């Protein structure tokens, strides 16, 4: 089943998809276009993988990592489906990243890879935008690259685990203004979902609604103000976002 969180009728609602419309928890049916889509999960810790597809690592001139390169993202970065993302003036390279998001379903510590899916509740999609201009020193902290407000559209749906037969074999696509720009498959991840859960839970506790953004394949190109960016994952959905400039925020 596909779950969403939306604002409509003056309140925030949990909803599910039913025959092409949203069914609110109170039973009302609402069209997709008549709601504001919110991030489908209210997250705990948000993990994100850097360079988890070898072809993308090569594309931005890095070697594929030998152990997971993980960073954290703040909840301030998240926005829902059909939202707008700010591209600061005077930056040269801002690109999208279509990513499968794993949603943790329960407390996890020292999980073995063969048990890892027991700790997953389901999946969603993120567009992990990056502004490369801010990646600047030896330690390459990507705080300013990845943690600016609005930089991570997520959703529209949270899809339950049992609805996705093989999360390690899903097609990913990104369209910019309707044109296909990025295409890949989750089967090409360097560190797969069981590995990541085993790895993270080996030194810290994972909790319900923690998110793992699992990285992006090759095909990341610059986007500019006015671009409409759609990231899509087979069986999970299609997440739309529009790039806007500073003036949108300075009114
Ligand atoms: Mg990423």
PDB file of C-alpha atoms and ligand atoms in Angstrom:
ATOM      1  CA  UNK A   1       0.000   0.000   0.000  1.00  0.00           C
ATOM      2  CA  UNK A   2       1.132   3.553  -0.765  1.00  0.00           C
ATOM      3  CA  UNK A   3       0.925   6.032   2.106  1.00  0.00           C
ATOM      4  CA  UNK A   4       1.186   9.827   2.024  1.00  0.00           C
ATOM      5  CA  UNK A   5       1.005  12.788   4.358  1.00  0.00           C
ATOM      6  CA  UNK A   6      -0.875  15.728   2.903  1.00  0.00           C
ATOM      7  CA  UNK A   7      -2.369  19.072   3.889  1.00  0.00           C
ATOM      8  CA  UNK A   8      -5.941  19.826   2.823  1.00  0.00           C
ATOM      9  CA  UNK A   9      -9.269  20.916   4.317  1.00  0.00           C
ATOM     10  CA  UNK A  10      -7.324  23.007   6.844  1.00  0.00           C
ATOM     11  CA  UNK A  11      -5.418  20.133   8.426  1.00  0.00           C
ATOM     12  CA  UNK A  12      -2.660  17.598   7.960  1.00  0.00           C
ATOM     13  CA  UNK A  13      -3.806  14.094   7.109  1.00  0.00           C
ATOM     14  CA  UNK A  14      -2.435  10.614   6.693  1.00  0.00           C
ATOM     15  CA  UNK A  15      -3.703   9.183   3.436  1.00  0.00           C
ATOM     16  CA  UNK A  16      -3.413   6.143   1.207  1.00  0.00           C
ATOM     17  CA  UNK A  17      -3.615   5.791  -2.545  1.00  0.00           C
ATOM     18  CA  UNK A  18      -6.879   4.227  -3.712  1.00  0.00           C
ATOM     19  CA  UNK A  19      -7.837   3.963  -7.381  1.00  0.00           C
ATOM     20  CA  UNK A  20      -5.871   7.027  -8.411  1.00  0.00           C
ATOM     21  CA  UNK A  21      -7.053   9.339  -5.630  1.00  0.00           C
ATOM     22  CA  UNK A  22      -6.065   9.913  -2.033  1.00  0.00           C
ATOM     23  CA  UNK A  23      -8.179   8.404   0.706  1.00  0.00           C
ATOM     24  CA  UNK A  24      -7.733  10.378   3.919  1.00  0.00           C
ATOM     25  CA  UNK A  25      -7.709   8.582   7.264  1.00  0.00           C
ATOM     26  CA  UNK A  26     -11.168  10.037   7.966  1.00  0.00           C
ATOM     27  CA  UNK A  27     -12.527   8.422   4.794  1.00  0.00           C
ATOM     28  CA  UNK A  28     -12.705  11.467   2.506  1.00  0.00           C
ATOM     29  CA  UNK A  29     -11.428  11.115  -1.057  1.00  0.00           C
ATOM     30  CA  UNK A  30      -9.261  13.896  -2.491  1.00  0.00           C
ATOM     31  CA  UNK A  31      -7.608  14.368  -5.879  1.00  0.00           C
ATOM     32  CA  UNK A  32      -3.807  14.434  -6.042  1.00  0.00           C
ATOM     33  CA  UNK A  33      -3.900  18.026  -7.347  1.00  0.00           C
ATOM     34  CA  UNK A  34      -6.020  19.294  -4.464  1.00  0.00           C
ATOM     35  CA  UNK A  35      -3.499  18.718  -1.676  1.00  0.00           C
ATOM     36  CA  UNK A  36      -0.127  19.945  -0.531  1.00  0.00           C
ATOM     37  CA  UNK A  37       2.159  16.942  -0.364  1.00  0.00           C
ATOM     38  CA  UNK A  38       4.340  16.684   2.740  1.00  0.00           C
ATOM     39  CA  UNK A  39       7.302  14.392   3.320  1.00  0.00           C
ATOM     40  CA  UNK A  40       5.668  10.980   3.824  1.00  0.00           C
ATOM     41  CA  UNK A  41       7.785  10.184   6.885  1.00  0.00           C
ATOM     42  CA  UNK A  42       8.553  12.348   9.893  1.00  0.00           C
ATOM     43  CA  UNK A  43      12.174  11.243  10.105  1.00  0.00           C
ATOM     44  CA  UNK A  44      14.620  10.455  12.848  1.00  0.00           C
ATOM     45  CA  UNK A  45      18.252  10.323  11.750  1.00  0.00           C
ATOM     46  CA  UNK A  46      18.714  10.874   8.029  1.00  0.00           C
ATOM     47  CA  UNK A  47      21.704   9.046   6.566  1.00  0.00           C
ATOM     48  CA  UNK A  48      22.890   9.563   3.023  1.00  0.00           C
ATOM     49  CA  UNK A  49      25.423   7.644   0.996  1.00  0.00           C
ATOM     50  CA  UNK A  50      28.059   9.398  -1.039  1.00  0.00           C
ATOM     51  CA  UNK A  51      29.362   7.698  -4.172  1.00  0.00           C
ATOM     52  CA  UNK A  52      27.392   4.473  -3.783  1.00  0.00           C
ATOM     53  CA  UNK A  53      27.287   3.830  -7.535  1.00  0.00           C
ATOM     54  CA  UNK A  54      30.671   3.410  -9.217  1.00  0.00           C
ATOM     55  CA  UNK A  55      29.572   5.100 -12.455  1.00  0.00           C
ATOM     56  CA  UNK A  56      28.520   8.260 -10.571  1.00  0.00           C
ATOM     57  CA  UNK A  57      31.801   8.307  -8.597  1.00  0.00           C
ATOM     58  CA  UNK A  58      33.705   8.227 -11.890  1.00  0.00           C
ATOM     59  CA  UNK A  59      31.468  10.933 -13.309  1.00  0.00           C
ATOM     60  CA  UNK A  60      32.475  13.404 -10.595  1.00  0.00           C
ATOM     61  CA  UNK A  61      36.130  12.320 -10.563  1.00  0.00           C
ATOM     62  CA  UNK A  62      36.282  10.156  -7.469  1.00  0.00           C
ATOM     63  CA  UNK A  63      37.327   6.561  -7.026  1.00  0.00           C
ATOM     64  CA  UNK A  64      34.630   4.213  -5.776  1.00  0.00           C
ATOM     65  CA  UNK A  65      34.911   4.007  -1.976  1.00  0.00           C
ATOM     66  CA  UNK A  66      36.080   0.845  -0.231  1.00  0.00           C
ATOM     67  CA  UNK A  67      33.815   1.373   2.724  1.00  0.00           C
ATOM     68  CA  UNK A  68      30.542   3.311   2.874  1.00  0.00           C
ATOM     69  CA  UNK A  69      30.885   7.070   2.736  1.00  0.00           C
ATOM     70  CA  UNK A  70      27.967   8.209   4.873  1.00  0.00           C
ATOM     71  CA  UNK A  71      26.893  11.685   5.892  1.00  0.00           C
ATOM     72  CA  UNK A  72      23.902  13.082   7.793  1.00  0.00           C
ATOM     73  CA  UNK A  73      21.178  15.421   6.614  1.00  0.00           C
ATOM     74  CA  UNK A  74      18.985  17.672   8.734  1.00  0.00           C
ATOM     75  CA  UNK A  75      15.178  17.486   8.611  1.00  0.00           C
ATOM     76  CA  UNK A  76      15.197  21.166   7.532  1.00  0.00           C
ATOM     77  CA  UNK A  77      16.272  19.998   4.086  1.00  0.00           C
ATOM     78  CA  UNK A  78      13.118  17.986   3.393  1.00  0.00           C
ATOM     79  CA  UNK A  79      10.224  19.180   1.284  1.00  0.00           C
ATOM     80  CA  UNK A  80       7.315  17.313  -0.239  1.00  0.00           C
ATOM     81  CA  UNK A  81       6.258  16.405  -3.773  1.00  0.00           C
ATOM     82  CA  UNK A  82       5.522  19.379  -6.063  1.00  0.00           C
ATOM     83  CA  UNK A  83       7.622  21.710  -3.893  1.00  0.00           C
ATOM     84  CA  UNK A  84      10.214  24.263  -4.923  1.00  0.00           C
ATOM     85  CA  UNK A  85      13.947  24.130  -4.257  1.00  0.00           C
ATOM     86  CA  UNK A  86      16.141  27.177  -4.012  1.00  0.00           C
ATOM     87  CA  UNK A  87      19.158  27.574  -6.279  1.00  0.00           C
ATOM     88  CA  UNK A  88      21.327  30.367  -4.857  1.00  0.00           C
ATOM     89  CA  UNK A  89      22.516  33.032  -7.255  1.00  0.00           C
ATOM     90  CA  UNK A  90      26.101  32.742  -8.457  1.00  0.00           C
ATOM     91  CA  UNK A  91      26.520  29.002  -8.066  1.00  0.00           C
ATOM     92  CA  UNK A  92      27.811  27.085 -11.050  1.00  0.00           C
ATOM     93  CA  UNK A  93      26.965  23.449 -10.368  1.00  0.00           C
ATOM     94  CA  UNK A  94      23.763  22.262  -8.746  1.00  0.00           C
ATOM     95  CA  UNK A  95      22.609  18.788  -9.651  1.00  0.00           C
ATOM     96  CA  UNK A  96      19.816  16.400  -8.699  1.00  0.00           C
ATOM     97  CA  UNK A  97      20.339  12.869  -7.357  1.00  0.00           C
ATOM     98  CA  UNK A  98      17.571  10.290  -7.710  1.00  0.00           C
ATOM     99  CA  UNK A  99      17.805   7.947  -4.717  1.00  0.00           C
ATOM    100  CA  UNK A 100      16.002   5.006  -3.214  1.00  0.00           C
ATOM    101  CA  UNK A 101      15.274   5.730   0.462  1.00  0.00           C
ATOM    102  CA  UNK A 102      15.109   2.895   2.972  1.00  0.00           C
ATOM    103  CA  UNK A 103      12.807   3.544   5.934  1.00  0.00           C
ATOM    104  CA  UNK A 104      13.821   1.789   9.154  1.00  0.00           C
ATOM    105  CA  UNK A 105      10.887   0.090  10.873  1.00  0.00           C
ATOM    106  CA  UNK A 106      12.168  -0.631  14.381  1.00  0.00           C
ATOM    107  CA  UNK A 107      15.128  -0.237  16.695  1.00  0.00           C
ATOM    108  CA  UNK A 108      18.180  -1.922  15.225  1.00  0.00           C
ATOM    109  CA  UNK A 109      21.575  -2.652  16.767  1.00  0.00           C
ATOM    110  CA  UNK A 110      24.182  -5.158  15.605  1.00  0.00           C
ATOM    111  CA  UNK A 111      21.957  -6.480  12.840  1.00  0.00           C
ATOM    112  CA  UNK A 112      23.376  -9.191  10.582  1.00  0.00           C
ATOM    113  CA  UNK A 113      22.909  -8.747   6.867  1.00  0.00           C
ATOM    114  CA  UNK A 114      20.680 -11.831   6.569  1.00  0.00           C
ATOM    115  CA  UNK A 115      18.244 -10.248   9.062  1.00  0.00           C
ATOM    116  CA  UNK A 116      18.468  -6.695   7.701  1.00  0.00           C
ATOM    117  CA  UNK A 117      15.119  -6.570   5.907  1.00  0.00           C
ATOM    118  CA  UNK A 118      13.352  -7.413   9.191  1.00  0.00           C
ATOM    119  CA  UNK A 119      14.278  -3.867  10.230  1.00  0.00           C
ATOM    120  CA  UNK A 120      12.922  -2.162   7.100  1.00  0.00           C
ATOM    121  CA  UNK A 121       9.343  -0.871   7.029  1.00  0.00           C
ATOM    122  CA  UNK A 122       9.362   0.358   3.444  1.00  0.00           C
ATOM    123  CA  UNK A 123      10.700   2.746   0.860  1.00  0.00           C
ATOM    124  CA  UNK A 124      10.349   6.193  -0.592  1.00  0.00           C
ATOM    125  CA  UNK A 125      12.228   8.397  -3.085  1.00  0.00           C
ATOM    126  CA  UNK A 126      14.489  11.372  -2.467  1.00  0.00           C
ATOM    127  CA  UNK A 127      16.077  13.903  -4.733  1.00  0.00           C
ATOM    128  CA  UNK A 128      19.323  14.577  -2.876  1.00  0.00           C
ATOM    129  CA  UNK A 129      20.264  17.848  -4.575  1.00  0.00           C
ATOM    130  CA  UNK A 130      23.914  18.886  -4.304  1.00  0.00           C
ATOM    131  CA  UNK A 131      25.497  22.263  -4.834  1.00  0.00           C
ATOM    132  CA  UNK A 132      29.051  21.354  -5.741  1.00  0.00           C
ATOM    133  CA  UNK A 133      30.353  24.919  -5.408  1.00  0.00           C
ATOM    134  CA  UNK A 134      30.298  24.537  -1.617  1.00  0.00           C
ATOM    135  CA  UNK A 135      32.514  21.447  -1.541  1.00  0.00           C
ATOM    136  CA  UNK A 136      35.729  23.140  -0.804  1.00  0.00           C
ATOM    137  CA  UNK A 137      38.398  21.775   1.509  1.00  0.00           C
ATOM    138  CA  UNK A 138      40.507  18.737   2.224  1.00  0.00           C
ATOM    139  CA  UNK A 139      37.970  17.088   4.500  1.00  0.00           C
ATOM    140  CA  UNK A 140      35.203  17.695   1.981  1.00  0.00           C
ATOM    141  CA  UNK A 141      32.472  18.326   4.537  1.00  0.00           C
ATOM    142  CA  UNK A 142      29.253  18.429   2.579  1.00  0.00           C
ATOM    143  CA  UNK A 143      27.209  20.329   5.131  1.00  0.00           C
ATOM    144  CA  UNK A 144      26.644  23.348   2.919  1.00  0.00           C
ATOM    145  CA  UNK A 145      26.516  21.151  -0.180  1.00  0.00           C
ATOM    146  CA  UNK A 146      23.651  19.016   1.066  1.00  0.00           C
ATOM    147  CA  UNK A 147      21.974  20.613   4.074  1.00  0.00           C
ATOM    148  CA  UNK A 148      20.485  23.828   2.774  1.00  0.00           C
ATOM    149  CA  UNK A 149      16.749  24.316   3.270  1.00  0.00           C
ATOM    150  CA  UNK A 150      14.570  22.758   0.534  1.00  0.00           C
ATOM    151  CA  UNK A 151      17.451  20.749  -0.900  1.00  0.00           C
ATOM    152  CA  UNK A 152      15.840  17.338  -0.417  1.00  0.00           C
ATOM    153  CA  UNK A 153      12.456  16.698  -1.989  1.00  0.00           C
ATOM    154  CA  UNK A 154      11.093  13.385  -0.674  1.00  0.00           C
ATOM    155  CA  UNK A 155       8.015  11.276  -1.443  1.00  0.00           C
ATOM    156  CA  UNK A 156       5.338  11.371  -2.670  1.00  0.00           C
ATOM    157  CA  UNK A 157       4.716   7.922  -1.229  1.00  0.00           C
ATOM    158  CA  UNK A 158       5.891   5.699   1.540  1.00  0.00           C
ATOM    159  CA  UNK A 159       5.524   2.216   0.049  1.00  0.00           C
ATOM    160  CA  UNK A 160       5.331  -0.750   2.396  1.00  0.00           C
ATOM    161  CA  UNK A 161       8.200  -3.224   2.254  1.00  0.00           C
ATOM    162  CA  UNK A 162       6.148  -6.211   1.126  1.00  0.00           C
ATOM    163  CA  UNK A 163       4.951  -4.308  -1.964  1.00  0.00           C
ATOM    164  CA  UNK A 164       8.518  -4.132  -3.305  1.00  0.00           C
ATOM    165  CA  UNK A 165       9.664  -7.630  -4.213  1.00  0.00           C
ATOM    166  CA  UNK A 166      13.334  -6.811  -4.858  1.00  0.00           C
ATOM    167  CA  UNK A 167      14.519  -3.361  -3.771  1.00  0.00           C
ATOM    168  CA  UNK A 168      17.942  -4.217  -5.173  1.00  0.00           C
ATOM    169  CA  UNK A 169      16.599  -4.410  -8.717  1.00  0.00           C
ATOM    170  CA  UNK A 170      14.629  -1.228  -9.357  1.00  0.00           C
ATOM    171  CA  UNK A 171      15.040   1.184 -12.262  1.00  0.00           C
ATOM    172  CA  UNK A 172      15.733   4.843 -11.426  1.00  0.00           C
ATOM    173  CA  UNK A 173      15.059   7.753 -13.785  1.00  0.00           C
ATOM    174  CA  UNK A 174      15.446  11.527 -13.657  1.00  0.00           C
ATOM    175  CA  UNK A 175      13.704  13.835 -16.114  1.00  0.00           C
ATOM    176  CA  UNK A 176      14.517  17.531 -16.495  1.00  0.00           C
ATOM    177  CA  UNK A 177      11.789  19.471 -18.278  1.00  0.00           C
ATOM    178  CA  UNK A 178      10.431  16.164 -19.547  1.00  0.00           C
ATOM    179  CA  UNK A 179      13.728  14.944 -20.967  1.00  0.00           C
ATOM    180  CA  UNK A 180      15.343  11.778 -19.573  1.00  0.00           C
ATOM    181  CA  UNK A 181      18.735  12.736 -18.097  1.00  0.00           C
ATOM    182  CA  UNK A 182      19.601  10.006 -15.600  1.00  0.00           C
ATOM    183  CA  UNK A 183      18.928   6.297 -15.717  1.00  0.00           C
ATOM    184  CA  UNK A 184      20.206   3.488 -13.543  1.00  0.00           C
ATOM    185  CA  UNK A 185      19.317   0.491 -11.418  1.00  0.00           C
ATOM    186  CA  UNK A 186      19.576  -0.132  -7.706  1.00  0.00           C
ATOM    187  CA  UNK A 187      21.337  -3.403  -8.590  1.00  0.00           C
ATOM    188  CA  UNK A 188      24.433  -1.295  -9.305  1.00  0.00           C
ATOM    189  CA  UNK A 189      24.824  -0.022  -5.743  1.00  0.00           C
ATOM    190  CA  UNK A 190      28.301  -0.666  -4.363  1.00  0.00           C
ATOM    191  CA  UNK A 191      27.005  -1.246  -0.810  1.00  0.00           C
ATOM    192  CA  UNK A 192      23.568  -2.855  -0.833  1.00  0.00           C
ATOM    193  CA  UNK A 193      20.741  -2.367   1.662  1.00  0.00           C
ATOM    194  CA  UNK A 194      21.612  -5.346   3.922  1.00  0.00           C
ATOM    195  CA  UNK A 195      25.242  -4.245   4.023  1.00  0.00           C
ATOM    196  CA  UNK A 196      24.280  -0.676   4.971  1.00  0.00           C
ATOM    197  CA  UNK A 197      21.994  -1.779   7.807  1.00  0.00           C
ATOM    198  CA  UNK A 198      24.621  -4.175   9.127  1.00  0.00           C
ATOM    199  CA  UNK A 199      27.305  -1.507   8.832  1.00  0.00           C
ATOM    200  CA  UNK A 200      25.406   1.387  10.478  1.00  0.00           C
ATOM    201  CA  UNK A 201      23.897  -0.739  13.236  1.00  0.00           C
ATOM    202  CA  UNK A 202      27.342  -2.130  14.096  1.00  0.00           C
ATOM    203  CA  UNK A 203      28.318   1.136  15.784  1.00  0.00           C
ATOM    204  CA  UNK A 204      25.053   3.022  16.430  1.00  0.00           C
ATOM    205  CA  UNK A 205      21.399   2.369  17.119  1.00  0.00           C
ATOM    206  CA  UNK A 206      18.938   2.812  14.286  1.00  0.00           C
ATOM    207  CA  UNK A 207      15.394   3.757  15.197  1.00  0.00           C
ATOM    208  CA  UNK A 208      11.953   3.653  13.610  1.00  0.00           C
ATOM    209  CA  UNK A 209      11.656   6.212  10.792  1.00  0.00           C
ATOM    210  CA  UNK A 210      15.367   6.714  10.380  1.00  0.00           C
ATOM    211  CA  UNK A 211      16.042   7.119   6.675  1.00  0.00           C
ATOM    212  CA  UNK A 212      18.895   5.845   4.523  1.00  0.00           C
ATOM    213  CA  UNK A 213      19.341   7.647   1.206  1.00  0.00           C
ATOM    214  CA  UNK A 214      21.222   5.034  -0.758  1.00  0.00           C
ATOM    215  CA  UNK A 215      23.068   7.113  -3.371  1.00  0.00           C
ATOM    216  CA  UNK A 216      22.617   7.935  -7.025  1.00  0.00           C
ATOM    217  CA  UNK A 217      23.831   6.547 -10.362  1.00  0.00           C
ATOM    218  CA  UNK A 218      25.512   8.352 -13.238  1.00  0.00           C
ATOM    219  CA  UNK A 219      23.732  11.135 -15.078  1.00  0.00           C
ATOM    220  CA  UNK A 220      23.823  14.143 -12.774  1.00  0.00           C
ATOM    221  CA  UNK A 221      23.845  17.427 -14.693  1.00  0.00           C
ATOM    222  CA  UNK A 222      23.450  21.057 -13.746  1.00  0.00           C
ATOM    223  CA  UNK A 223      19.925  22.409 -13.254  1.00  0.00           C
ATOM    224  CA  UNK A 224      18.882  26.045 -13.269  1.00  0.00           C
ATOM    225  CA  UNK A 225      16.047  28.289 -12.161  1.00  0.00           C
ATOM    226  CA  UNK A 226      12.794  27.293 -13.809  1.00  0.00           C
ATOM    227  CA  UNK A 227      13.757  23.668 -14.415  1.00  0.00           C
ATOM    228  CA  UNK A 228      11.202  21.039 -13.552  1.00  0.00           C
ATOM    229  CA  UNK A 229      12.909  17.936 -12.161  1.00  0.00           C
ATOM    230  CA  UNK A 230      11.170  14.586 -11.773  1.00  0.00           C
ATOM    231  CA  UNK A 231      12.879  11.645 -10.072  1.00  0.00           C
ATOM    232  CA  UNK A 232      11.202   8.305 -10.472  1.00  0.00           C
ATOM    233  CA  UNK A 233      11.742   4.786  -9.144  1.00  0.00           C
ATOM    234  CA  UNK A 234      10.025   1.743 -10.523  1.00  0.00           C
ATOM    235  CA  UNK A 235       7.164   0.613  -8.289  1.00  0.00           C
ATOM    236  CA  UNK A 236       7.604   3.477  -5.818  1.00  0.00           C
ATOM    237  CA  UNK A 237       6.554   6.608  -7.638  1.00  0.00           C
ATOM    238  CA  UNK A 238       7.459   9.851  -9.290  1.00  0.00           C
ATOM    239  CA  UNK A 239       8.600  12.907  -7.324  1.00  0.00           C
ATOM    240  CA  UNK A 240       8.282  16.354  -8.923  1.00  0.00           C
ATOM    241  CA  UNK A 241      10.137  19.511  -7.968  1.00  0.00           C
ATOM    242  CA  UNK A 242      10.828  22.944  -9.470  1.00  0.00           C
ATOM    243  CA  UNK A 243      14.037  24.978  -9.159  1.00  0.00           C
ATOM    244  CA  UNK A 244      13.522  28.604  -8.113  1.00  0.00           C
ATOM    245  CA  UNK A 245      15.881  31.513  -7.537  1.00  0.00           C
ATOM    246  CA  UNK A 246      16.622  33.704  -4.531  1.00  0.00           C
ATOM    247  CA  UNK A 247      13.957  36.245  -5.357  1.00  0.00           C
ATOM    248  CA  UNK A 248      11.248  33.687  -4.596  1.00  0.00           C
ATOM    249  CA  UNK A 249      12.446  33.770  -0.984  1.00  0.00           C
ATOM    250  CA  UNK A 250      13.032  37.507  -0.693  1.00  0.00           C
ATOM    251  CA  UNK A 251       9.550  38.864  -1.235  1.00  0.00           C
TER     252      UNK A 251
HETATM  253 MG1  LIG B   1      23.193  11.612  -2.787  1.00  0.00          MG
END
